[in-house]
Short mmCIF file of C-alpha atoms in Angstrom, two decimals:
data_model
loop_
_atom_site.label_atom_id
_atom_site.label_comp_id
_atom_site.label_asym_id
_atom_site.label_seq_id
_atom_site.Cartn_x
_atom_site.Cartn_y
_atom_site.Cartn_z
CA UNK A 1 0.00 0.00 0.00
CA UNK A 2 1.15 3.51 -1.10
CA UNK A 3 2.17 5.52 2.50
CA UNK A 4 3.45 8.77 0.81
CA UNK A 5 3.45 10.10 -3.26
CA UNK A 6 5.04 13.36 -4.88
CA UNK A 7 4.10 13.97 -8.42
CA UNK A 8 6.02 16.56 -10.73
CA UNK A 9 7.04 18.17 -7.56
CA UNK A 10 8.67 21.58 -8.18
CA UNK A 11 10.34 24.32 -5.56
CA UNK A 12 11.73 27.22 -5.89
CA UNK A 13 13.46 30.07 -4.19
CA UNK A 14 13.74 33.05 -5.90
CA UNK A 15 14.66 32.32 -9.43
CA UNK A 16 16.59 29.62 -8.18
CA UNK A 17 14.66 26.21 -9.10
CA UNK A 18 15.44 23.56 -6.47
CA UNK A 19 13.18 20.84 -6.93
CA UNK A 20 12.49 20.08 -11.06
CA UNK A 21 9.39 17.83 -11.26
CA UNK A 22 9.80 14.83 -8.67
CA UNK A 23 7.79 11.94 -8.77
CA UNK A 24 8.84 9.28 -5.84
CA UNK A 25 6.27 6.39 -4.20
CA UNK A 26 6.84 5.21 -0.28
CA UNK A 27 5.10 2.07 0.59
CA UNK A 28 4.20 1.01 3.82
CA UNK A 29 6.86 -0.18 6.06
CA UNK A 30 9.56 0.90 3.49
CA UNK A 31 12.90 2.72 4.52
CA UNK A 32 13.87 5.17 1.73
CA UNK A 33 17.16 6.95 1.71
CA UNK A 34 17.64 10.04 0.25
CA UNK A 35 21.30 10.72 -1.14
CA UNK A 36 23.54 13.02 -2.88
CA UNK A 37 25.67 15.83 -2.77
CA UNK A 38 24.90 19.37 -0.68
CA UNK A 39 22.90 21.22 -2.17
CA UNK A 40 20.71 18.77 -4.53
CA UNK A 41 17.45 19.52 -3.43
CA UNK A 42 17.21 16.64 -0.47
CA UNK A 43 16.73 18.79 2.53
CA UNK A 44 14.27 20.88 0.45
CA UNK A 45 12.60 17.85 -0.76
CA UNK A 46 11.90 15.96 2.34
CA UNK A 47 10.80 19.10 4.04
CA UNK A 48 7.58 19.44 0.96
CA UNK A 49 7.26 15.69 1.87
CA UNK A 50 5.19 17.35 4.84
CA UNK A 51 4.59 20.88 3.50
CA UNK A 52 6.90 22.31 5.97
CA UNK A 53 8.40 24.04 2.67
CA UNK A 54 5.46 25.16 0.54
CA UNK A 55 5.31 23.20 -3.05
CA UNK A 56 4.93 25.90 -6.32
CA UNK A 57 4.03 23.05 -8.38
CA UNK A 58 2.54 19.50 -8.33
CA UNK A 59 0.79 17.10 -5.22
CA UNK A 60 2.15 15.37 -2.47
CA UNK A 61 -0.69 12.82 -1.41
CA UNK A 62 -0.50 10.93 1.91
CA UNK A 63 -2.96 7.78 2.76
CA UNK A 64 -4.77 9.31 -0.27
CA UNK A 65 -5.41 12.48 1.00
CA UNK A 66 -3.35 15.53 -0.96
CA UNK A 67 -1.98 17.83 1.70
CA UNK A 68 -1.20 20.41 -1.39
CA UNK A 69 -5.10 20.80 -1.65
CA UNK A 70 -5.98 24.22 0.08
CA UNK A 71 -9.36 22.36 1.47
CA UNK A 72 -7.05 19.89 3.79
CA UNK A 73 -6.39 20.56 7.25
CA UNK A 74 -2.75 20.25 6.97
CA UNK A 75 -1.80 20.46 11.32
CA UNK A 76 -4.01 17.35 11.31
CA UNK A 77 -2.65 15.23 8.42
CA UNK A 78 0.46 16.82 10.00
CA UNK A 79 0.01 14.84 12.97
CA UNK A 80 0.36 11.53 11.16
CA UNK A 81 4.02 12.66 10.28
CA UNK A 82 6.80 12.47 12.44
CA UNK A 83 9.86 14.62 11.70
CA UNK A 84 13.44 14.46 12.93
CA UNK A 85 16.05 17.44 12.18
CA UNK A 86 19.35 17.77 12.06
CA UNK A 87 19.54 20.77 14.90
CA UNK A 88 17.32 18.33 17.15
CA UNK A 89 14.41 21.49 17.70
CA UNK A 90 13.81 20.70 21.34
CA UNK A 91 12.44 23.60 23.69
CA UNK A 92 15.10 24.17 26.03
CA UNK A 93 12.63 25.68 28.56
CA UNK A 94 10.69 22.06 28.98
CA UNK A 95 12.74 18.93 30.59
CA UNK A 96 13.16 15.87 28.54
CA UNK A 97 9.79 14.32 29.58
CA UNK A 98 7.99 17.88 29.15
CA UNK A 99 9.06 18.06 25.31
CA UNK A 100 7.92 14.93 24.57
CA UNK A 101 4.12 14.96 26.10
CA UNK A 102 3.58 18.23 24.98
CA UNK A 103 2.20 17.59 21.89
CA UNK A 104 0.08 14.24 22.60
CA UNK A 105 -1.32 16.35 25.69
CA UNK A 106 -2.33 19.49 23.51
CA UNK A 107 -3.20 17.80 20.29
CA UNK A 108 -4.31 14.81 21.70
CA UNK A 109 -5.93 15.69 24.98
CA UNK A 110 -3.95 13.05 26.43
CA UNK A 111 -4.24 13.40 29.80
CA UNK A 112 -1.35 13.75 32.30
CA UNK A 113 -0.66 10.20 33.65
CA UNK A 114 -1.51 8.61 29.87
CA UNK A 115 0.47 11.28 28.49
CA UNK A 116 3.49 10.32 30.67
CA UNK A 117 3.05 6.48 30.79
CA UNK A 118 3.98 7.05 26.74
CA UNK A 119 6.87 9.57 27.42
CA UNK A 120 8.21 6.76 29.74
CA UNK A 121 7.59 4.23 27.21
CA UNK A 122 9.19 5.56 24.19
CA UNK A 123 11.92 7.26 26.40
CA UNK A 124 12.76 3.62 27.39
CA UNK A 125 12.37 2.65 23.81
CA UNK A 126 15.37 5.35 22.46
CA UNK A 127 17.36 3.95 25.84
CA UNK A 128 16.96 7.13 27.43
CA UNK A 129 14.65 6.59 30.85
CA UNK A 130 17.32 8.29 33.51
CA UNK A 131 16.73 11.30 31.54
CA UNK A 132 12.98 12.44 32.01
CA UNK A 133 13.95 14.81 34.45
CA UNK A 134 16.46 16.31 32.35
CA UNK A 135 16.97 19.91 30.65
CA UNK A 136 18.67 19.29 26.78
CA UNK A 137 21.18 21.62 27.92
CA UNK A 138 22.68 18.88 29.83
CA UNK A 139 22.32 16.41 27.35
CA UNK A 140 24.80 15.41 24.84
CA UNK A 141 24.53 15.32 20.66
CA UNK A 142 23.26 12.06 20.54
CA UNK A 143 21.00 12.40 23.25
CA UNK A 144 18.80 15.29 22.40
CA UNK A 145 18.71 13.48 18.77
CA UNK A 146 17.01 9.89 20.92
CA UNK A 147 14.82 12.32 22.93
CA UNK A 148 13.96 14.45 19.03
CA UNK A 149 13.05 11.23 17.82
CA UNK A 150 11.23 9.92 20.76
CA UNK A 151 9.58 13.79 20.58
CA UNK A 152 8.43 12.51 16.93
CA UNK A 153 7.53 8.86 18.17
CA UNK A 154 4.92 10.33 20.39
CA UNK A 155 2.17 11.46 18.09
CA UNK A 156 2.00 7.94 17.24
CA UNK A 157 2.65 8.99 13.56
CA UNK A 158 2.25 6.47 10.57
CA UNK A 159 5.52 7.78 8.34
CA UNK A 160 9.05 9.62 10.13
CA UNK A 161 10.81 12.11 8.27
CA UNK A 162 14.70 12.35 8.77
CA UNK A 163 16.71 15.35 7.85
CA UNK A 164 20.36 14.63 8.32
CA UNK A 165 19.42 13.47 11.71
CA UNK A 166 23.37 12.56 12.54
CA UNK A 167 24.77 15.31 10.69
CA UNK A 168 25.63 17.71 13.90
CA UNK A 169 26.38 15.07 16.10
CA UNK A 170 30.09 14.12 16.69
CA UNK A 171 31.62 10.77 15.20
CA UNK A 172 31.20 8.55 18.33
CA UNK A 173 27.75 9.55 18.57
CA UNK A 174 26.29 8.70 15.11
CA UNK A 175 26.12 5.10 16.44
CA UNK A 176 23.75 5.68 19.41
CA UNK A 177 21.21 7.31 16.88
CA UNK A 178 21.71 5.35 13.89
CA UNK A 179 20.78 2.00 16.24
CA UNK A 180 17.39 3.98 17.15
CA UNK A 181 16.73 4.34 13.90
CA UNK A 182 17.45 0.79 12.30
CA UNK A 183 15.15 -0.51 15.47
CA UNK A 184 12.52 1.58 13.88
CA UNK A 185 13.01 0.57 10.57
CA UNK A 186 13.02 -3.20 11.74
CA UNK A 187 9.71 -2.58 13.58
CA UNK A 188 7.89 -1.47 10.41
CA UNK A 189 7.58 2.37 10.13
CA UNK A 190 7.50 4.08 7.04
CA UNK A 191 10.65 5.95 6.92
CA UNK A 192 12.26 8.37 4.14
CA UNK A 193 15.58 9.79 5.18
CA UNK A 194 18.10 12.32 4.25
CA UNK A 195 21.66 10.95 5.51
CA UNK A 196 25.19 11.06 4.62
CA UNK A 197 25.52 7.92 6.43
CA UNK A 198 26.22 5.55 3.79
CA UNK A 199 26.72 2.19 5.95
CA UNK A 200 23.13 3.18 7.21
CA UNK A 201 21.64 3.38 3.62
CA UNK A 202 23.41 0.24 2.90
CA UNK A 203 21.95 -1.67 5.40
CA UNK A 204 18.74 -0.71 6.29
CA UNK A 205 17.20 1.28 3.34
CA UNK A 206 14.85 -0.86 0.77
CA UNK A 207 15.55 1.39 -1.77
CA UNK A 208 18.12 4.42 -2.32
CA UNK A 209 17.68 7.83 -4.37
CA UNK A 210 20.47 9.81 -5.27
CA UNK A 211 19.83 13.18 -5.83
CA UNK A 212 21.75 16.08 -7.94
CA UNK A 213 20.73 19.42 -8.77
CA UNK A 214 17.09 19.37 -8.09
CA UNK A 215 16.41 16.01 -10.14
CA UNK A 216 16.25 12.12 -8.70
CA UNK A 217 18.94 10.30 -10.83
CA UNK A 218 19.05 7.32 -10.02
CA UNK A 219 17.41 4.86 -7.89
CA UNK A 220 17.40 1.07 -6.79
CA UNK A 221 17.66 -1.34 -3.93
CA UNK A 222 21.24 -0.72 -1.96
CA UNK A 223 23.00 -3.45 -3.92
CA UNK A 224 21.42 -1.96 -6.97
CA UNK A 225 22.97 1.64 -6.29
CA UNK A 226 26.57 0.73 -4.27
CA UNK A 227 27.20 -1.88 -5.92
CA UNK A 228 26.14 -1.34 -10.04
CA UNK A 229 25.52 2.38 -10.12
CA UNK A 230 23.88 3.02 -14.05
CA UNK A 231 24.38 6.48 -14.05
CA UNK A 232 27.58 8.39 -14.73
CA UNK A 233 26.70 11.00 -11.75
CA UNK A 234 25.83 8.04 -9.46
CA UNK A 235 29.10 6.54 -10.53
CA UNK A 236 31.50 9.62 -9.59
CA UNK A 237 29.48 10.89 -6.36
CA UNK A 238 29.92 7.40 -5.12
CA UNK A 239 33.82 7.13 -6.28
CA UNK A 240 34.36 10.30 -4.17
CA UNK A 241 32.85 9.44 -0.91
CA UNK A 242 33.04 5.39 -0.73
#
């Protein structure tokens, strides 16, 4: 079953055309990983995945319902999509437990024991339960990434979004988030990802895109991609960073 669909998706800034006419299909339980060099599009494109960039052309259409039509209420198909960034996003005002039952509580009417029954739960889930009590200032990188993505977990949402999720943490703590992740993936969630981690796409993703200059390339299961690359692009992006 189709999760997530863009069709002849186009972005731009300015005069500056990101995004030329993308048309990419998630299915249920499928991990997708975005790749590609900086400045492709990927960021941009994940973040119209969920309208969090507004789309100047063509639909993105999630469980059937297209979020790019003015009629939809897009907070509530919102909801249904958990999001990860790169800078983490917590509210450094709000302890570890606070940031996460904020949103079930408010958007849910969850009430205060429910709501923190489920912050204990997926707190324990991202191996993370001695922190509840915690501010993010005293957390480290990899951390405030497990709490993020715990933050995301919490809305019960149907399809995560990753931007770069790894990308500010330091080297020894890519592993801590990475295992999150590929626990998520082996559970079944819907997943597309923007990542730089390569050993990551290689192993968990059922499919890989590479990106360059606003356009999808190339795209094809992990062995496909790393290991037969078709296109010339593919080929010498791959060369450079494998």
């Amino acid at each position: 079953m189709t999760k997530l669909r863009t069709e002849a998706l186009r972005k731009s800034f300015g005069d500056l055309e990101v995004l030329k006419g993308l048309d990419l299909e998630v299915t249920e339980g499928e991990v997708v990983v975005i790749i590609g060099p900086s400045g492709s599009g990927k960021s941009t494109f994940l973040r119209c995945m969920n309208l969090l960039e507004e789309v100047n052309e063509g639909r993105v259409i999630v469980d059937d319902v297209d979020l790019t039509d003015p009629k939809q209420d897009i907070n509530k198909i919102r909801q249904n999509i958990g999001m990860v960034f790169q800078q983490f996003n917590l509210f450094p005002h709000l302890n570890v437990m606070e940031n996460i039952t904020m949103a079930p509580k408010q958007l849910k009417d969850l009430s205060g024991d429910d709501a923190r029954t489920l912050g204990t739960r997926l707190l324990d889930s991202v191996g993370m339960s001695d922190k509840a009590d915690a501010y993010p200032s005293s957390l480290s990188g990899g951390q405030k990434q497990r709490v993020a993505i715990a933050r995301a977990l919490a809305m019960e949402p149907d399809i995560m979004l990753f931007d770069e999720p790894t990308s500010a943490l330091d080297p020894e703590m890519v592993g801590e988030v990475l295992a999150v992740m590929k626990k998520l993936a082996q559970d079944g969630m819907t997943m597309v990802v923007v990542t730089h981690e390569m050993g990551f796409a290689r192993e968990m993703a059922d499919r890989v895109i590479f990106m360059d200059e606003g356009l999808i390339v190339e795209k094809g299961t992990p062995e496909q991609l790393f290991g037969d690359p078709q296109n010339e692009r593919t080929r010498d992006f791959l060369d450079k960073i494998l």
